[in-house]
Amino acid sequence: MKGKLKWIIGFIVIILIGMGLYVRFKPEDAADYETRPTVRIEQPQTGDIVLYTELTGKIEPQSKATVQAKMNGEVLEVLFSAGDIVTAGQPLVTIDSDALTALKLQMDAAQVSLTNANNTLTRTRALYADGFVSDESMEQAENAARSAQISYDSAKNSYDLQLKYTTVTAPIDGLIETRNVDPHDHIETSTELCEITGNDEMQVSFGITEKVLNNVQIGDTIEIEKNGSTYEGTIFEIGTMVNNSTGLYDAKATVDDTKSLTNGTRVKVTVIMDQARDAMTIPVDAVKYDNGIPFVYVYQDGSAVKTVIESGIYDSERMEVLSGLTTNDSVITTWSYELYDGQGVLLVGEADDTNTQNDGQVIAE
């Protein structure tokens, strides 16, 4: 029993001696390093955010014309081929029309009636001068002559107009793109004989959504790309009604330096989809979400304070802030799992100073 007691007392003495030696001879205390997360901050900036979208456009001339006849009939001659360069007023097609023959007969008959009426008026005037006819007869002869003249003028006008329509001419200067008629074809006024594209500048036509419509205006610059080449264009026309066939609003833009762009080719068009000018912006990486609600951490007196914001549009770098922040706020831009509302944080630079001080501590023996 006494031996066991001595063994226990000896063990306790050894422990106490060891503790004393550790306290006396340990070289220095372990340095206490800072464990608060280190963060960077940035104040909101004022700037522009512009979002673009890519659309498909079609190159076409600014002026073009689909040529149609103004009368029905048989084609006598076709005076053009696809690829021809024509000038305005140049004859393209001649037409034979039965209606023209009928109008010629009507005009000839009106001419005969006019001649007879004028002859009768001449005789009546001579007799009236000699007192052989009454005032009433003289008046009737004059009225008949005037009526015959009106009938002839009307018949001649109809004939001349129909005669003019027998020759279809080019309405504009340009290049004939298509030929849709041959001699002896029977055509109607709805028949498309050919299509002419003008010699002036080319344009690009494209469709835009309502969202894009609200962010573009006449005079805006667009980018056009084809086969790796980029061109610049300027919007000159924006439709105000939806195109029923596409569900989009039609828009057109002039195109600079279109020598390598062919009529009818498809191109990529880049236009503004949305924009925020002179907006308050912050780095998009600084924004987090809680059940879909955006928020940021704001640095206040050494702590991270959770602040809910109302966000606007954003690109790959910046986000528009509609409310929730002021330009004096210090937004924490460093992402960390350790951040939470009220978490103590160190700014970059402060953490380095703190660790330097800890590394320099010396514990006296």
GROMACS .gro file of C-alpha atoms in nm, residues 7-218:
model
  212
    7TRP     CA    1   0.450   0.566  -0.698
    8ILE     CA    2   0.152   0.802  -0.736
    9ILE     CA    3   0.328   1.085  -0.555
   10GLY     CA    4   0.633   1.042  -0.774
   11PHE     CA    5   0.427   1.054  -1.093
   12ILE     CA    6   0.259   1.377  -0.981
   13VAL     CA    7   0.597   1.532  -0.897
   14ILE     CA    8   0.731   1.446  -1.243
   15ILE     CA    9   0.430   1.611  -1.412
   16LEU     CA   10   0.470   1.926  -1.206
   17ILE     CA   11   0.842   1.946  -1.282
   18GLY     CA   12   0.774   1.903  -1.653
   19MET     CA   13   0.517   2.179  -1.656
   20GLY     CA   14   0.753   2.411  -1.476
   21LEU     CA   15   1.034   2.339  -1.718
   22TYR     CA   16   0.803   2.400  -2.018
   23VAL     CA   17   0.691   2.734  -1.879
   24ARG     CA   18   1.047   2.838  -1.797
   25PHE     CA   19   1.226   2.728  -2.107
   26LYS     CA   20   0.969   2.758  -2.394
   27PRO     CA   21   1.130   2.994  -2.655
   28GLU     CA   22   0.824   3.211  -2.718
   29ASP     CA   23   0.448   3.195  -2.731
   30ALA     CA   24   0.288   3.086  -3.058
   31ALA     CA   25   0.199   3.398  -3.257
   32ASP     CA   26  -0.172   3.485  -3.268
   33TYR     CA   27  -0.249   3.536  -3.638
   34GLU     CA   28  -0.555   3.729  -3.764
   35THR     CA   29  -0.844   3.502  -3.865
   36ARG     CA   30  -1.093   3.761  -3.991
   37PRO     CA   31  -1.151   3.743  -4.370
   38THR     CA   32  -0.961   3.993  -4.581
   39VAL     CA   33  -1.169   4.190  -4.828
   40ARG     CA   34  -1.144   4.457  -5.095
   41ILE     CA   35  -1.391   4.744  -5.122
   42GLU     CA   36  -1.508   4.975  -5.400
   43GLN     CA   37  -1.747   5.267  -5.407
   44PRO     CA   38  -2.026   5.261  -5.669
   45GLN     CA   39  -1.931   5.427  -5.997
   46THR     CA   40  -2.132   5.622  -6.254
   47GLY     CA   41  -2.113   5.487  -6.608
   48ASP     CA   42  -2.289   5.329  -6.904
   49ILE     CA   43  -2.394   4.969  -6.951
   50VAL     CA   44  -2.483   4.876  -7.309
   51LEU     CA   45  -2.610   4.532  -7.409
   52TYR     CA   46  -2.602   4.415  -7.770
   53THR     CA   47  -2.790   4.147  -7.961
   54GLU     CA   48  -2.716   3.977  -8.292
   55LEU     CA   49  -2.977   3.965  -8.567
   56THR     CA   50  -2.993   3.843  -8.925
   57GLY     CA   51  -3.026   4.103  -9.198
   58LYS     CA   52  -3.057   4.105  -9.575
   59ILE     CA   53  -2.855   4.323  -9.813
   60GLU     CA   54  -3.067   4.500 -10.073
   61PRO     CA   55  -3.058   4.822 -10.278
   62GLN     CA   56  -3.222   5.130 -10.135
   63SER     CA   57  -3.436   5.162 -10.448
   64LYS     CA   58  -3.593   4.875 -10.637
   65ALA     CA   59  -3.896   4.827 -10.858
   66THR     CA   60  -4.116   4.537 -10.957
   67VAL     CA   61  -4.231   4.602 -11.313
   68GLN     CA   62  -4.593   4.518 -11.404
   69ALA     CA   63  -4.806   4.595 -11.708
   70LYS     CA   64  -5.101   4.833 -11.683
   71MET     CA   65  -5.311   4.640 -11.931
   72ASN     CA   66  -5.392   4.281 -12.023
   73GLY     CA   67  -5.277   4.138 -12.352
   74GLU     CA   68  -5.033   3.925 -12.550
   75VAL     CA   69  -4.660   3.997 -12.531
   76LEU     CA   70  -4.523   4.093 -12.870
   77GLU     CA   71  -4.160   4.167 -12.778
   78VAL     CA   72  -3.932   4.134 -12.476
   79LEU     CA   73  -3.652   4.388 -12.509
   80PHE     CA   74  -3.436   4.295 -12.210
   81SER     CA   75  -3.254   4.008 -12.040
   82ALA     CA   76  -3.166   3.942 -11.678
   83GLY     CA   77  -2.843   4.123 -11.592
   84ASP     CA   78  -2.903   4.415 -11.830
   85ILE     CA   79  -2.840   4.770 -11.712
   86VAL     CA   80  -3.135   4.993 -11.805
   87THR     CA   81  -3.228   5.359 -11.772
   88ALA     CA   82  -3.560   5.506 -11.663
   89GLY     CA   83  -3.804   5.523 -11.957
   90GLN     CA   84  -3.628   5.253 -12.160
   91PRO     CA   85  -3.879   5.019 -12.335
   92LEU     CA   86  -3.888   4.667 -12.190
   93VAL     CA   87  -4.197   4.492 -12.329
   94THR     CA   88  -4.451   4.561 -12.603
   95ILE     CA   89  -4.806   4.428 -12.574
   96ASP     CA   90  -5.087   4.364 -12.823
   97SER     CA   91  -5.430   4.440 -12.679
   98ASP     CA   92  -5.778   4.387 -12.819
   99ALA     CA   93  -5.892   4.675 -12.605
  100LEU     CA   94  -5.667   4.907 -12.803
  101THR     CA   95  -5.849   4.818 -13.129
  102ALA     CA   96  -6.184   4.887 -12.971
  103LEU     CA   97  -6.064   5.222 -12.840
  104LYS     CA   98  -5.931   5.314 -13.186
  105LEU     CA   99  -6.273   5.248 -13.337
  106GLN     CA  100  -6.439   5.460 -13.070
  107MET     CA  101  -6.195   5.744 -13.134
  108ASP     CA  102  -6.250   5.725 -13.510
  109ALA     CA  103  -6.628   5.732 -13.461
  110ALA     CA  104  -6.596   6.031 -13.231
  111GLN     CA  105  -6.381   6.204 -13.492
  112VAL     CA  106  -6.653   6.155 -13.756
  113SER     CA  107  -6.920   6.287 -13.522
  114LEU     CA  108  -6.704   6.589 -13.440
  115THR     CA  109  -6.647   6.663 -13.808
  116ASN     CA  110  -7.021   6.644 -13.882
  117ALA     CA  111  -7.107   6.863 -13.587
  118ASN     CA  112  -6.853   7.125 -13.690
  119ASN     CA  113  -6.982   7.123 -14.049
  120THR     CA  114  -7.338   7.165 -13.929
  121LEU     CA  115  -7.229   7.453 -13.703
  122THR     CA  116  -7.058   7.624 -13.998
  123ARG     CA  117  -7.371   7.607 -14.216
  124THR     CA  118  -7.598   7.714 -13.933
  125ARG     CA  119  -7.383   8.021 -13.863
  126ALA     CA  120  -7.410   8.129 -14.229
  127LEU     CA  121  -7.786   8.087 -14.231
  128TYR     CA  122  -7.815   8.259 -13.893
  129ALA     CA  123  -7.623   8.557 -14.027
  130ASP     CA  124  -7.869   8.589 -14.314
  131GLY     CA  125  -8.162   8.552 -14.078
  132PHE     CA  126  -8.279   8.215 -14.202
  133VAL     CA  127  -8.248   8.026 -13.868
  134SER     CA  128  -8.362   8.107 -13.521
  135ASP     CA  129  -8.152   8.174 -13.214
  136GLU     CA  130  -8.262   7.842 -13.076
  137SER     CA  131  -8.132   7.650 -13.381
  138MET     CA  132  -7.803   7.834 -13.360
  139GLU     CA  133  -7.765   7.746 -12.995
  140GLN     CA  134  -7.841   7.379 -13.062
  141ALA     CA  135  -7.573   7.364 -13.332
  142GLU     CA  136  -7.313   7.517 -13.102
  143ASN     CA  137  -7.402   7.276 -12.818
  144ALA     CA  138  -7.381   6.977 -13.051
  145ALA     CA  139  -7.036   7.084 -13.169
  146ARG     CA  140  -6.912   7.126 -12.813
  147SER     CA  141  -7.052   6.788 -12.712
  148ALA     CA  142  -6.889   6.618 -13.011
  149GLN     CA  143  -6.555   6.778 -12.921
  150ILE     CA  144  -6.578   6.649 -12.562
  151SER     CA  145  -6.663   6.298 -12.683
  152TYR     CA  146  -6.370   6.298 -12.922
  153ASP     CA  147  -6.124   6.428 -12.662
  154SER     CA  148  -6.235   6.157 -12.419
  155ALA     CA  149  -6.205   5.880 -12.678
  156LYS     CA  150  -5.864   6.005 -12.793
  157ASN     CA  151  -5.736   6.028 -12.435
  158SER     CA  152  -5.844   5.669 -12.365
  159TYR     CA  153  -5.680   5.550 -12.684
  160ASP     CA  154  -5.355   5.739 -12.624
  161LEU     CA  155  -5.335   5.609 -12.268
  162GLN     CA  156  -5.394   5.252 -12.379
  163LEU     CA  157  -5.142   5.297 -12.658
  164LYS     CA  158  -4.889   5.415 -12.403
  165TYR     CA  159  -4.957   5.109 -12.190
  166THR     CA  160  -4.874   4.877 -12.482
  167THR     CA  161  -4.509   4.963 -12.419
  168VAL     CA  162  -4.383   4.887 -12.069
  169THR     CA  163  -4.081   5.099 -11.973
  170ALA     CA  164  -3.826   5.088 -11.691
  171PRO     CA  165  -3.940   5.303 -11.396
  172ILE     CA  166  -3.585   5.356 -11.260
  173ASP     CA  167  -3.222   5.330 -11.359
  174GLY     CA  168  -3.066   5.006 -11.247
  175LEU     CA  169  -2.990   4.639 -11.297
  176ILE     CA  170  -3.253   4.389 -11.412
  177GLU     CA  171  -3.238   4.107 -11.158
  178THR     CA  172  -3.507   3.874 -11.298
  179ARG     CA  173  -3.699   3.815 -11.621
  180ASN     CA  174  -4.039   3.650 -11.586
  181VAL     CA  175  -4.192   3.692 -11.932
  182ASP     CA  176  -4.142   3.569 -12.290
  183PRO     CA  177  -4.293   3.663 -12.630
  184HIS     CA  178  -4.651   3.540 -12.688
  185ASP     CA  179  -4.718   3.508 -12.314
  186HIS     CA  180  -5.059   3.635 -12.211
  187ILE     CA  181  -5.014   3.874 -11.921
  188GLU     CA  182  -5.243   4.059 -11.685
  189THR     CA  183  -5.193   4.369 -11.476
  190SER     CA  184  -5.092   4.150 -11.180
  191THR     CA  185  -4.812   3.976 -11.375
  192GLU     CA  186  -4.460   4.064 -11.256
  193LEU     CA  187  -4.251   4.111 -11.568
  194CYS     CA  188  -3.915   4.175 -11.401
  195GLU     CA  189  -3.743   4.328 -11.099
  196ILE     CA  190  -3.500   4.617 -11.121
  197THR     CA  191  -3.257   4.717 -10.846
  198GLY     CA  192  -3.131   5.073 -10.839
  199ASN     CA  193  -2.773   5.186 -10.886
  200ASP     CA  194  -2.766   5.383 -10.560
  201GLU     CA  195  -2.634   5.276 -10.217
  202MET     CA  196  -2.714   4.940 -10.063
  203GLN     CA  197  -2.902   4.894  -9.738
  204VAL     CA  198  -2.959   4.618  -9.485
  205SER     CA  199  -3.312   4.531  -9.374
  206PHE     CA  200  -3.374   4.342  -9.050
  207GLY     CA  201  -3.641   4.278  -8.789
  208ILE     CA  202  -3.625   4.387  -8.424
  209THR     CA  203  -3.821   4.295  -8.113
  210GLU     CA  204  -4.020   4.542  -7.907
  211LYS     CA  205  -3.744   4.551  -7.643
  212VAL     CA  206  -3.488   4.646  -7.905
  213LEU     CA  207  -3.733   4.895  -8.056
  214ASN     CA  208  -3.738   5.085  -7.727
  215ASN     CA  209  -3.359   5.119  -7.728
  216VAL     CA  210  -3.276   5.218  -8.086
  217GLN     CA  211  -3.352   5.527  -8.286
  218ILE     CA  212  -3.292   5.670  -8.631
   0.00000   0.00000   0.00000
